[in-house]
Coordinates of C-alpha atoms in Angstrom, one line a residue:
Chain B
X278 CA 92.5 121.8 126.4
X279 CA 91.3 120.7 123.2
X280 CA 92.5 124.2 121.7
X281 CA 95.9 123.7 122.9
X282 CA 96.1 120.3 121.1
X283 CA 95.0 121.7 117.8
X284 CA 96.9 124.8 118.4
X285 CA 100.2 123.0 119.3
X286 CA 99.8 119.9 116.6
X287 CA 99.7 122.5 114.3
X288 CA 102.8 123.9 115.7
X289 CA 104.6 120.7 115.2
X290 CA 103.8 120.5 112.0
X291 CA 105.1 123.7 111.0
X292 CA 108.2 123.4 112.6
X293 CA 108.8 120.4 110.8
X294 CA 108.0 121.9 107.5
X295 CA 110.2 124.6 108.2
X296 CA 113.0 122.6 109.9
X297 CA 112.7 120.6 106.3
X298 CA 112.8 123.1 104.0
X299 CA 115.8 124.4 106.1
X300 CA 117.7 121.8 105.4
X301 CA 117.1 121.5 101.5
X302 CA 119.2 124.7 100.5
X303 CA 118.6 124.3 96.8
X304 CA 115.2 124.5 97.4
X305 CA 114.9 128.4 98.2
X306 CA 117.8 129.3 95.8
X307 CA 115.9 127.3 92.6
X308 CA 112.7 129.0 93.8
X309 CA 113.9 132.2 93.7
X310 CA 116.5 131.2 90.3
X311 CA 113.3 129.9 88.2
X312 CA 111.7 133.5 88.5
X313 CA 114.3 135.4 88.3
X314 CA 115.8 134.0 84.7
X315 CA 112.3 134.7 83.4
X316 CA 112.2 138.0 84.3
X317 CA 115.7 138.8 83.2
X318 CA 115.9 136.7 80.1
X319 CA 112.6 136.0 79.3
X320 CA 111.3 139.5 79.9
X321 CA 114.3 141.2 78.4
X322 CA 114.2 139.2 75.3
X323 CA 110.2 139.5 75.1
X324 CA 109.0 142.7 76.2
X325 CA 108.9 145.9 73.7
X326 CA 109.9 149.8 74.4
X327 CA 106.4 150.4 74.2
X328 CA 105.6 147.8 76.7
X329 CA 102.1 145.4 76.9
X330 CA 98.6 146.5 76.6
X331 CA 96.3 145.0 79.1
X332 CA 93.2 145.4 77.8
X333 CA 89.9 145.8 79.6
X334 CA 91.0 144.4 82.8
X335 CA 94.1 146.8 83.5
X336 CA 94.7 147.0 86.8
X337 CA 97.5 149.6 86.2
X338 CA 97.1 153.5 86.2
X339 CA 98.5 153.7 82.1
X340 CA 97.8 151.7 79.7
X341 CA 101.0 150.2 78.5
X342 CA 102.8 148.2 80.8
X343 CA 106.3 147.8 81.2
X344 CA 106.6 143.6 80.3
X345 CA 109.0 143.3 83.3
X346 CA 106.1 144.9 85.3
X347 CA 103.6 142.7 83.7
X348 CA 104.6 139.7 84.3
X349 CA 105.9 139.8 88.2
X350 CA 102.7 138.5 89.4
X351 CA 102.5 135.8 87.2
X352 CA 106.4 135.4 88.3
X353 CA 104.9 135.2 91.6
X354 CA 102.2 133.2 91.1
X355 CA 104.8 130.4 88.9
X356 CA 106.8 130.4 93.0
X357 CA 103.7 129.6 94.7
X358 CA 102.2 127.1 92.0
X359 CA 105.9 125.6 91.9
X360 CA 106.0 125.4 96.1
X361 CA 102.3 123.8 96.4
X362 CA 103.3 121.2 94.2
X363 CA 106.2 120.6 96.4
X364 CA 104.1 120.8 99.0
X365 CA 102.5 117.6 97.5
X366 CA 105.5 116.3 96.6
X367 CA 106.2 116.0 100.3
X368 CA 103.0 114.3 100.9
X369 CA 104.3 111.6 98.2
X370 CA 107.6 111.9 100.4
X371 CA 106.0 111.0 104.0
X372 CA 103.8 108.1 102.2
X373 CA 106.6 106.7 100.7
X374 CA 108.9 107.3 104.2
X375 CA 105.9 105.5 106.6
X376 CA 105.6 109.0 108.2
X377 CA 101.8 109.4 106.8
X378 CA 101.0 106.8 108.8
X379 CA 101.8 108.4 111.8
X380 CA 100.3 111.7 110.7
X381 CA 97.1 109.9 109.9
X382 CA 97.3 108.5 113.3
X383 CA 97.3 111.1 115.2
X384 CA 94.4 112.0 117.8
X385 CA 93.1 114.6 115.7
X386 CA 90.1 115.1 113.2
X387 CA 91.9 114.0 109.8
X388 CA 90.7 117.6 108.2
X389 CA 92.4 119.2 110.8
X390 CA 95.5 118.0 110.2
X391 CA 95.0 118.4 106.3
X392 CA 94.6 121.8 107.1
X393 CA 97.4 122.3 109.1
X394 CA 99.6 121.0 106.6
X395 CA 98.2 123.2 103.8
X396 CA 98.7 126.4 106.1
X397 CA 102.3 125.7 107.0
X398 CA 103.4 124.6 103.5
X399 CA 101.4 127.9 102.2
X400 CA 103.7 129.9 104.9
X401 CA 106.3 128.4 103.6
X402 CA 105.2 129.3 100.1
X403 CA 104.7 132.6 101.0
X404 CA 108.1 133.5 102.4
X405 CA 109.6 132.6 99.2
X406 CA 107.6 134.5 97.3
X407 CA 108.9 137.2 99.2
X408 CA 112.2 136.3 99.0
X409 CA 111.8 136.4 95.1
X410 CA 110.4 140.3 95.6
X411 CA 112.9 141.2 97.9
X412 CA 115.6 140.0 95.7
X413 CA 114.7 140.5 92.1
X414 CA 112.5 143.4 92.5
X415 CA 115.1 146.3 93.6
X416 CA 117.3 145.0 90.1
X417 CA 114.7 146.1 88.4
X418 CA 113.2 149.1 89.8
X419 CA 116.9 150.5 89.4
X420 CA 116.7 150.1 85.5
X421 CA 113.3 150.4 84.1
X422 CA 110.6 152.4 86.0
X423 CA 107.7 151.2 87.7
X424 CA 104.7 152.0 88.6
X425 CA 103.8 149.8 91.0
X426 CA 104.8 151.3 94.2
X427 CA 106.7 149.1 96.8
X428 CA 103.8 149.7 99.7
X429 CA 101.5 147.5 96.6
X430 CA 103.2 144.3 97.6
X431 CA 103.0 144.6 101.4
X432 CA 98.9 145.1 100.8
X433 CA 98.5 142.5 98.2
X434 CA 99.9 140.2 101.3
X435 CA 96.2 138.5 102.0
X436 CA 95.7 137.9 98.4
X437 CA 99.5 136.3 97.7
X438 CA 98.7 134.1 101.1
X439 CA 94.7 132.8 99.7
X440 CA 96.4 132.4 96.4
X441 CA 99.0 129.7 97.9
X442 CA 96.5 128.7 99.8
X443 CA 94.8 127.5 96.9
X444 CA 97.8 126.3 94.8
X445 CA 98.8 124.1 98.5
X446 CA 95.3 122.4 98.5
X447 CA 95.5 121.7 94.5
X448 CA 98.9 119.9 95.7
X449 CA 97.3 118.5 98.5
X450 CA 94.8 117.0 96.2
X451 CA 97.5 116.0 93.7
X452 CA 98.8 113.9 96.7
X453 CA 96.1 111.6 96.9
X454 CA 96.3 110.6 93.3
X455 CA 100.2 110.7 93.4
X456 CA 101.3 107.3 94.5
X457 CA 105.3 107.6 93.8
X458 CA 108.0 110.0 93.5
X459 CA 108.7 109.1 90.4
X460 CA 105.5 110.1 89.1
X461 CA 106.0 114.1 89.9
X462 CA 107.4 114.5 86.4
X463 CA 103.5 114.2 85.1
X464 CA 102.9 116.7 87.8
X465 CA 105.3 118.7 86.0
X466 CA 104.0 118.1 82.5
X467 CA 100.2 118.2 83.7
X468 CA 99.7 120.4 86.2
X469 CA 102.5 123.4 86.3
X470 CA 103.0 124.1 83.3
X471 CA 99.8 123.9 81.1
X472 CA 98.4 125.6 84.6
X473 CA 101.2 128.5 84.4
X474 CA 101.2 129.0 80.7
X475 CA 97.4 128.8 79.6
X476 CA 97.0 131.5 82.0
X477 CA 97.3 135.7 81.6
X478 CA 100.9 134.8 83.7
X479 CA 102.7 135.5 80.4
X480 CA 100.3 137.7 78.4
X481 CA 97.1 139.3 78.3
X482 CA 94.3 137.1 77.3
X483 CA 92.7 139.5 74.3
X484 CA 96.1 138.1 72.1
X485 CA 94.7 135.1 72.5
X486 CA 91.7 136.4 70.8
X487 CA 93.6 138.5 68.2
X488 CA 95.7 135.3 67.3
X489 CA 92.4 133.2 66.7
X490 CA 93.6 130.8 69.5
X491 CA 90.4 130.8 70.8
X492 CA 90.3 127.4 72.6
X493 CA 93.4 128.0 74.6
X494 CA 91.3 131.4 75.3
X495 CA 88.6 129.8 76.6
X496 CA 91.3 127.2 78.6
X497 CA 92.6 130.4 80.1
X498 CA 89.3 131.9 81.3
X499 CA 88.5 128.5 83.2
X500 CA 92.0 128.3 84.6
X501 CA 92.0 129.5 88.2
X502 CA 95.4 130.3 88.2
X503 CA 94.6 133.0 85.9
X504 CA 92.5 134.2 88.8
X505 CA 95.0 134.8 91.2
X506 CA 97.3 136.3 88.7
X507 CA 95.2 139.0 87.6
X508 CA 93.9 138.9 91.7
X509 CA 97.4 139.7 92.9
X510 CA 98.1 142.3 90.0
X511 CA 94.9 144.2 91.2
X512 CA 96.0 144.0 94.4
X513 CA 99.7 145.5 93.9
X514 CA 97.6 148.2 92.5
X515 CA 95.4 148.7 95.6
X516 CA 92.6 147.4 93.6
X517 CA 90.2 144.7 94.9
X518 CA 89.2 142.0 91.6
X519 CA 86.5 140.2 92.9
X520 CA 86.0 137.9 90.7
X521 CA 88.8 136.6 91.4
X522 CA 88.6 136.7 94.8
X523 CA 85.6 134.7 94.6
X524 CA 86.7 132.2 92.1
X525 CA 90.0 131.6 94.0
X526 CA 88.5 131.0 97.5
X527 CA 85.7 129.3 95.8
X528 CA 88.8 126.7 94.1
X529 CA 90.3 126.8 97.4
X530 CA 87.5 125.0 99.4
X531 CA 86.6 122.8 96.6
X532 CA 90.9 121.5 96.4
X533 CA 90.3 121.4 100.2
X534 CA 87.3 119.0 100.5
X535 CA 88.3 117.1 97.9
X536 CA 91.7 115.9 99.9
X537 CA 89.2 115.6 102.7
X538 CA 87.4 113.2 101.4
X539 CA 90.5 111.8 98.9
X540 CA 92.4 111.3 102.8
X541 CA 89.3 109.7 103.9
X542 CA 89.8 106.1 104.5
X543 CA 86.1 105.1 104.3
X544 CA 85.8 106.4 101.2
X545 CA 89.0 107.1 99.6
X546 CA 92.3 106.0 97.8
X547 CA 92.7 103.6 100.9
X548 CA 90.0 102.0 99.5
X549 CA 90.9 101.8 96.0
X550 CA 94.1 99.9 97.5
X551 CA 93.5 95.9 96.3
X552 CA 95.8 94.1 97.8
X553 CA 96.3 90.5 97.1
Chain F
X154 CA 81.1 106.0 125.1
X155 CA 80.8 102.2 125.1
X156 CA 81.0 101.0 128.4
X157 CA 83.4 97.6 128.1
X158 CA 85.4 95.7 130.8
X159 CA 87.7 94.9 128.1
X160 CA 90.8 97.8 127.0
X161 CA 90.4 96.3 123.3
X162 CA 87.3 94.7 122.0
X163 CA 87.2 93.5 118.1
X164 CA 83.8 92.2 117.3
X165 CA 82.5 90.8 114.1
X166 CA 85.5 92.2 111.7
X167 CA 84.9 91.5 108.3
X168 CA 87.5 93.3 105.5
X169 CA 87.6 92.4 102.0
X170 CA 89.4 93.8 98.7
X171 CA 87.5 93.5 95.8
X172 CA 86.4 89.7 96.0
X173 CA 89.9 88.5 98.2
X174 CA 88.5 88.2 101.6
X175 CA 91.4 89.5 103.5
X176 CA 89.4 89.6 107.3
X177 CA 86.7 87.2 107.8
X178 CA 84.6 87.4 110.8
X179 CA 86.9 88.3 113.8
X180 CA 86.2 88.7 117.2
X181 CA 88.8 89.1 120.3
X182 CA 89.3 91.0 123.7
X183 CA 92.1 92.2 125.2
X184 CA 92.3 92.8 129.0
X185 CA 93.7 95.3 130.5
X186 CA 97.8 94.3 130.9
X187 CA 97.9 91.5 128.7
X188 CA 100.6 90.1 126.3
X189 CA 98.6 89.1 123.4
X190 CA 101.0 87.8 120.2
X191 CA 98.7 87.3 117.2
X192 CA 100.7 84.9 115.3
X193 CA 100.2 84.5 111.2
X194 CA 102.2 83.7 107.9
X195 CA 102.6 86.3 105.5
X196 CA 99.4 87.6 104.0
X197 CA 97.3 86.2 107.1
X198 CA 95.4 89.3 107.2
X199 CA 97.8 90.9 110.3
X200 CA 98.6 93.7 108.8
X201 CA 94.7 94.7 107.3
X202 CA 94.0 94.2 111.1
X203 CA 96.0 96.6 112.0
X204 CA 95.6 98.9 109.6
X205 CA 91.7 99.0 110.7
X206 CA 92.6 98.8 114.6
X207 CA 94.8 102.7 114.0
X208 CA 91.9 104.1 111.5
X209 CA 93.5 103.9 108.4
X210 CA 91.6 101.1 107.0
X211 CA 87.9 101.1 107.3
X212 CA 86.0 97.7 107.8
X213 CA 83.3 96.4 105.4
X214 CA 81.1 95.3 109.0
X215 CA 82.2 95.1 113.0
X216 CA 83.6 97.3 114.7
X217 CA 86.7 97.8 117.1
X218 CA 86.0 99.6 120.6
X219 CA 89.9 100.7 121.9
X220 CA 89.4 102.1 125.9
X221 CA 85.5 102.2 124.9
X222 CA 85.6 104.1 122.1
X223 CA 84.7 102.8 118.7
X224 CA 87.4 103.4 116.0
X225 CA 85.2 103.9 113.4
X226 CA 82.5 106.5 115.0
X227 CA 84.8 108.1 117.7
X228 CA 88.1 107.4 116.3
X229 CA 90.3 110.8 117.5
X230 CA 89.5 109.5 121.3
X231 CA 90.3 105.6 120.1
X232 CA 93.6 106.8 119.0
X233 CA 94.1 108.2 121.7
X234 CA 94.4 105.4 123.4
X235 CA 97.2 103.6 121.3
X236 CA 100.4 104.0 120.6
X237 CA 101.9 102.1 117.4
X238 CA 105.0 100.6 115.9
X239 CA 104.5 99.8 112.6
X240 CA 106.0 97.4 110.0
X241 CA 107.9 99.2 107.7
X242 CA 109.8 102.3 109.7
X243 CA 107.5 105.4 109.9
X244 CA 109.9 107.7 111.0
X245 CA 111.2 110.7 109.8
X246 CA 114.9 110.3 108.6
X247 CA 115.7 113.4 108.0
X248 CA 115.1 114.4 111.3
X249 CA 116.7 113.9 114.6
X250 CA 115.9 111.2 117.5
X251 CA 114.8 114.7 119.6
X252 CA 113.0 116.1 116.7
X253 CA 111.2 113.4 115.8
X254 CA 110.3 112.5 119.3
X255 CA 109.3 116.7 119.8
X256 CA 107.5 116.1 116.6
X257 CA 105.0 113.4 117.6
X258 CA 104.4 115.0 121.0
X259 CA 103.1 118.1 119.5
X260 CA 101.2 116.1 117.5
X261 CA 99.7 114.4 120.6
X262 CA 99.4 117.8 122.2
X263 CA 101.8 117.1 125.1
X264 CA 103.4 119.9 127.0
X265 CA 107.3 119.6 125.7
X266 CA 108.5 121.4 128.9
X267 CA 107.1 118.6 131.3
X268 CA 108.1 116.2 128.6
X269 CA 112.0 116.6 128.4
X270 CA 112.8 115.2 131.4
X271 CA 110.7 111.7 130.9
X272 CA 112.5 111.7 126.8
X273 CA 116.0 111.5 128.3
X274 CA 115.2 109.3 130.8
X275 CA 113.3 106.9 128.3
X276 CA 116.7 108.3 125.9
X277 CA 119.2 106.7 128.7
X278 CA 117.3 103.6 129.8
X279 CA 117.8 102.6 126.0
X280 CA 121.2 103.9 125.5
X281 CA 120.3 106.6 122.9
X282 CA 121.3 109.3 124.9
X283 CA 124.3 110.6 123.5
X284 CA 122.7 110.5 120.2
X285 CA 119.5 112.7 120.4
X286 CA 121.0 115.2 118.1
X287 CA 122.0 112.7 115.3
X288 CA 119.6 112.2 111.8
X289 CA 117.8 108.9 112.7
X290 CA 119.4 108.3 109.1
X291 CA 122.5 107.8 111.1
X292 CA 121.3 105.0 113.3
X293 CA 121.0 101.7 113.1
X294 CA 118.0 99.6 112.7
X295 CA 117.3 98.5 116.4
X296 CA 118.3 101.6 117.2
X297 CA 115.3 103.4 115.2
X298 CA 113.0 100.8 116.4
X299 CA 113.9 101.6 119.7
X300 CA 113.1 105.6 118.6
X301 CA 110.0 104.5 117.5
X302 CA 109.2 102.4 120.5
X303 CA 109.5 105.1 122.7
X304 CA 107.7 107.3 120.4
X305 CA 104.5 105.3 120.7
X306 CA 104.5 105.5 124.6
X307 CA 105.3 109.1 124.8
X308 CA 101.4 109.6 125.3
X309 CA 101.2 107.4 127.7
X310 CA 98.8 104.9 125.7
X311 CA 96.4 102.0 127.1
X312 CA 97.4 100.0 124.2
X313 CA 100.4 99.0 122.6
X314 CA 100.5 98.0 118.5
X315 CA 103.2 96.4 117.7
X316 CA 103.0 95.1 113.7
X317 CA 105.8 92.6 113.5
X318 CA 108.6 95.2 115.1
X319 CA 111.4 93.0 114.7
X320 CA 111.6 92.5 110.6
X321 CA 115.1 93.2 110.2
X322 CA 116.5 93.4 113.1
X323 CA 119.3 90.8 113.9
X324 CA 118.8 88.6 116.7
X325 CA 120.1 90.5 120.4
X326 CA 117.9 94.0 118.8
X327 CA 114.7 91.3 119.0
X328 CA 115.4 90.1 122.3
X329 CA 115.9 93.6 123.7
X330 CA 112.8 94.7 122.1
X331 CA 110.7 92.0 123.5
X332 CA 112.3 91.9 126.6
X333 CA 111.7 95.9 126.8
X334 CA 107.5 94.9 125.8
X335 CA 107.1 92.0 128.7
X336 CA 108.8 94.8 131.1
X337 CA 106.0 97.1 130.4
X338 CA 103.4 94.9 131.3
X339 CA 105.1 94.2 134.4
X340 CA 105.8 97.8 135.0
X341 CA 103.1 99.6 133.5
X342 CA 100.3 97.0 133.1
X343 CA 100.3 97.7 129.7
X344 CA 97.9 95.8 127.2
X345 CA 100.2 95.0 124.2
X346 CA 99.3 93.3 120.5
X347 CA 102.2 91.8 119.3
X348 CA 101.7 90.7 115.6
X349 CA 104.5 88.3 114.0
X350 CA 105.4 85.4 112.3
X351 CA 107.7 84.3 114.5
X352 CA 106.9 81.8 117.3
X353 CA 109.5 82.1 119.3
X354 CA 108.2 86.1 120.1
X355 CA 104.9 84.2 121.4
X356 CA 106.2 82.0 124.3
X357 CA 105.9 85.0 127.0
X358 CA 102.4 85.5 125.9
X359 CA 99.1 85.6 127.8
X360 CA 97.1 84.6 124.8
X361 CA 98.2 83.8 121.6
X362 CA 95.8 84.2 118.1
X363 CA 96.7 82.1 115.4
X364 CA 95.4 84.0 112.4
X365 CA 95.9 82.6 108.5
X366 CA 93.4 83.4 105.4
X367 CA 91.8 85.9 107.3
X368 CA 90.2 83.7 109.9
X369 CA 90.7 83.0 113.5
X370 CA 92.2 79.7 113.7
X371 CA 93.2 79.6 117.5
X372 CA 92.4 81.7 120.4
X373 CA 94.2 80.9 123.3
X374 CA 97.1 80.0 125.9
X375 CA 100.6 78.9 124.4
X376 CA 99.7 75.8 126.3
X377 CA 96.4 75.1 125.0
X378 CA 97.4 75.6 121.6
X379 CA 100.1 72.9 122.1
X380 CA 97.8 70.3 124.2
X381 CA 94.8 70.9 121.1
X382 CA 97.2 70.4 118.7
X383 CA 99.7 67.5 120.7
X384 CA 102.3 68.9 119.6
X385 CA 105.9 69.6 122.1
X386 CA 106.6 72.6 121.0
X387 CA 105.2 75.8 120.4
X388 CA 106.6 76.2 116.9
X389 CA 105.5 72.9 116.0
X390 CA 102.2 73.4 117.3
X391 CA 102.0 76.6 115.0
X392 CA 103.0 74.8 112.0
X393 CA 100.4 72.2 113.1
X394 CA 97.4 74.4 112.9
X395 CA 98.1 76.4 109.9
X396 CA 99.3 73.4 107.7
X397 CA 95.6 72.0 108.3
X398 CA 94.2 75.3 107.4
X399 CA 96.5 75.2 104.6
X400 CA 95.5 71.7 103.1
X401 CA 91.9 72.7 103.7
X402 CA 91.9 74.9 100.8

């Protein structure tokens, strides 16, 4: 009986992620636009004939990389970091529309339904990161060759879904410090960006080191995101990284408790509240 | 599980923010069926009660057992036990009256199938029928109360929250909503809390709980207020009490 509660709250939550998402067209179309201009203008404009060198950690059977290659898993990471945030930014939504309250209210451990939310939102973030392979990806096999073979996707699968998973529970986390809307924009400025572009999303990490900029190097390193980038490249290769694997799962329970305890109202933001 | 005759049983509430002593020392029972309106001015401390009797708020000492559970150690099988309408409107506006309503029962765990039936009939008795399909957006205030009304007894609760339900809503949307309450407790025998600052919402009551600065003022039948206060009316008798309370400070 108690199963069945859990199992069908987390249905309902789902659908109603879903059902929301549904209803915001622009939503899928701008996650799957914001990719795609960066792999056929940025990329374009960018990448070289003779393509990018990995260095040490190439996942990739040559050495030199095709750019447009190179970068679709930090494409495909920059969809999933972009959808947990909105994921948070839904949070922000249901505080601000009275509907937390009824969420928080509900005759289920508070973890639980924490949970359940992260998992729908990262389905949610996985199907458009799919949508963005499915579309894009064909345009470009046709015109420059590739080696990553088509099957790579479908098996990275588990590693695209912990690496939502983990960008969902940093925007679960961001929730709890989020108190308004209006305050997303410092997501934005923050969070995504100085997340997506400090990271080997763009680049490999040893130009860093050849252009001297070794702080932002060092930035990179500690930058989880990173981690799942070069984690979902591996795996598109049918490689395992497992460093970060670890350091990805790892971030992922650490976001996770952290909202935990941030949604807890003996010892949380609730608290913080002064109300006079 | 704490074995209590009482449905709702607030002992020795204390709640503070920082040094504003929102909650000082409260203690109450509810009985099973009861019409309890806890009456207060703005910023009496109604809301932090009810923010602590759902879970959301934890107090700084006491405890509140709901159907013998305590809120703060048991709290999923305390909820249980309640249903809520909040202040400000907690619904989902985006949604439909169907969806929202499918929404919380999942939440609940409640078997949708067996469900349907009892939603349209709750849907007809309050003359939302023919609008289950429309974006709560669309409807008008009373209108979503009554969504959210309905809502909170979908799980068949012990307990009724009700934190001053009728802000905004123009005079006949009150009177249907109170008179849909007291038709509860006829029907259903069930125990309601009825926060407000408006006496008039308080003369149907079992008991009434004049609450202002945090503090218990007045614990009691509408009657006995007015005979301890000698006052003829109810409204006056409210005025009475927290006016002294007022001048006291």
């Amino acid at each position: 009986m108690y199963f069945y509660h859990f199992f069908i709250a987390f249905i309902g939550l789902s659908i109603r992620e879903i059902k929301k998402f549904s209803m915001q067209k622009g939503r899928l179309f701008s996650a799957i636009v914001r990719p795609a201009l960066w792999l056929f203008v940025f990329a374009a404009g960018v990448g070289s004939a003779k393509g990018v060198d990995p260095g040490i950690l190439n996942f990739y059977p040559i050495q030199n990389i095709n750019y447009f290659e190179y970068i679709t898993p930090g494409l495909l990471g920059m969809v999933l970091l972009f959808s947990g945030m909105q994921s948070s930014l839904s949070m922000v939504y249901d505080r601000e529309m009275g509907v937390m309250k009824i969420l928080l209210t509900t005759p289920l451990p508070r973890w639980y339904l924490l949970v359940s939310k992260l998992f729908a939102g990262t389905i949610l973030s996985v199907i458009q990161a799919y949508c963005f392979l499915i579309i894009c990806l064909p345009i470009i096999y046709l015109t420059t060759p590739f080696v990553t073979n088509i099957s790579g996707w479908i098996i990275a699968f588990p590693c695209i879904f912990i690496f939502s998973l983990m960008l969902g529970a940093l925007g679960l986390l961001l929730s709890v410090y989020i108190k308004q809307l209006e305050n997303f924009a410092g997501t934005m400025n923050f969070v995504i960006f100085p997340m997506f572009f400090i990271s080997s999303a763009l680049y490999p990490l040893w130009r860093l080191l050849d252009n001297g900029a070794l702080f932002v190097y060092y930035l990179a390193k500690i930058n989880p995101f990173t981690y799942g980038v070069e984690m979902v490249r591996a795996a598109s290769q049918g490689k395992i990284y497992y460093e970060g694997i670890l350091v990805v799962i790892l971030c992922t329970l650490i976001f996770i408790l952290l909202s935990i305890f941030g949604y807890n109202p003996q010892k949380s933001i609730f608290k913080k509240s002064k109300k006079r | 599980m704490v074995k209590n005759k009482n449905i709702l049983s607030i002992s020795n509430l204390k709640k503070s923010y920082d040094d504003f002593l929102a909650l000082n020392n409260i203690n109450l029972n509810l009985d099973i069926g009861e019409y309890v309106v806890l009456l207060g001015p703005n910023g009496a401390g109604k809301s932090t009660l009810f923010s602590i009797l759902t879970g959301m708020l934890s107090p700084d000492l006491g405890d509140c057992i709901i159907n013998g559970y305590s809120i703060k150690s048991q709290n999923v099988s305390a909820l249980k036990a309640i249903g809520i309408v909040f202040q400000q409107p907690t619904i989902d506006m985006e949604l439909s009256v169907l969806e929202n309503l499918n929404f919380h029962a999942r939440l609940h765990g409640l078997n949708l199938q067996n469900l349907k039936q009892e939603i349209f009939n709750e849907l007809k008795v309050n003359k939302l029928d023919n609008k289950t399909e429309n974006k709560v957006r669309t409807l008008s205030g009373g209108e979503r109360r009554k969504v959210e009304l309905i809502r909170a007894l979908l799980h068949n609760p012990k307990v009724l929250l009700m934190d001053e339900p009728t802000v905004g809503l123009d005079p006949k949307s009150r009177k249907d909503l109170l008179h849909k309450v007291l038709s509860l407790k006829k029907n259903k025998n069930l125990t309601t809390l009825w926060a407000t600052h408006l006496v008039d919402e308080a003369e149907n009551a079992d008991k009434i709980i004049v609450l202002n600065c945090g503090k218990i003022l007045f614990l009691g039948k509408p009657n006995e207020l007015q005979k301890k206060t000698r006052t003829k009316s109810l409204s006056d008798a409210y005025f009475k009490i927290t006016e002294k309370k007022d001048e006291s400070l």
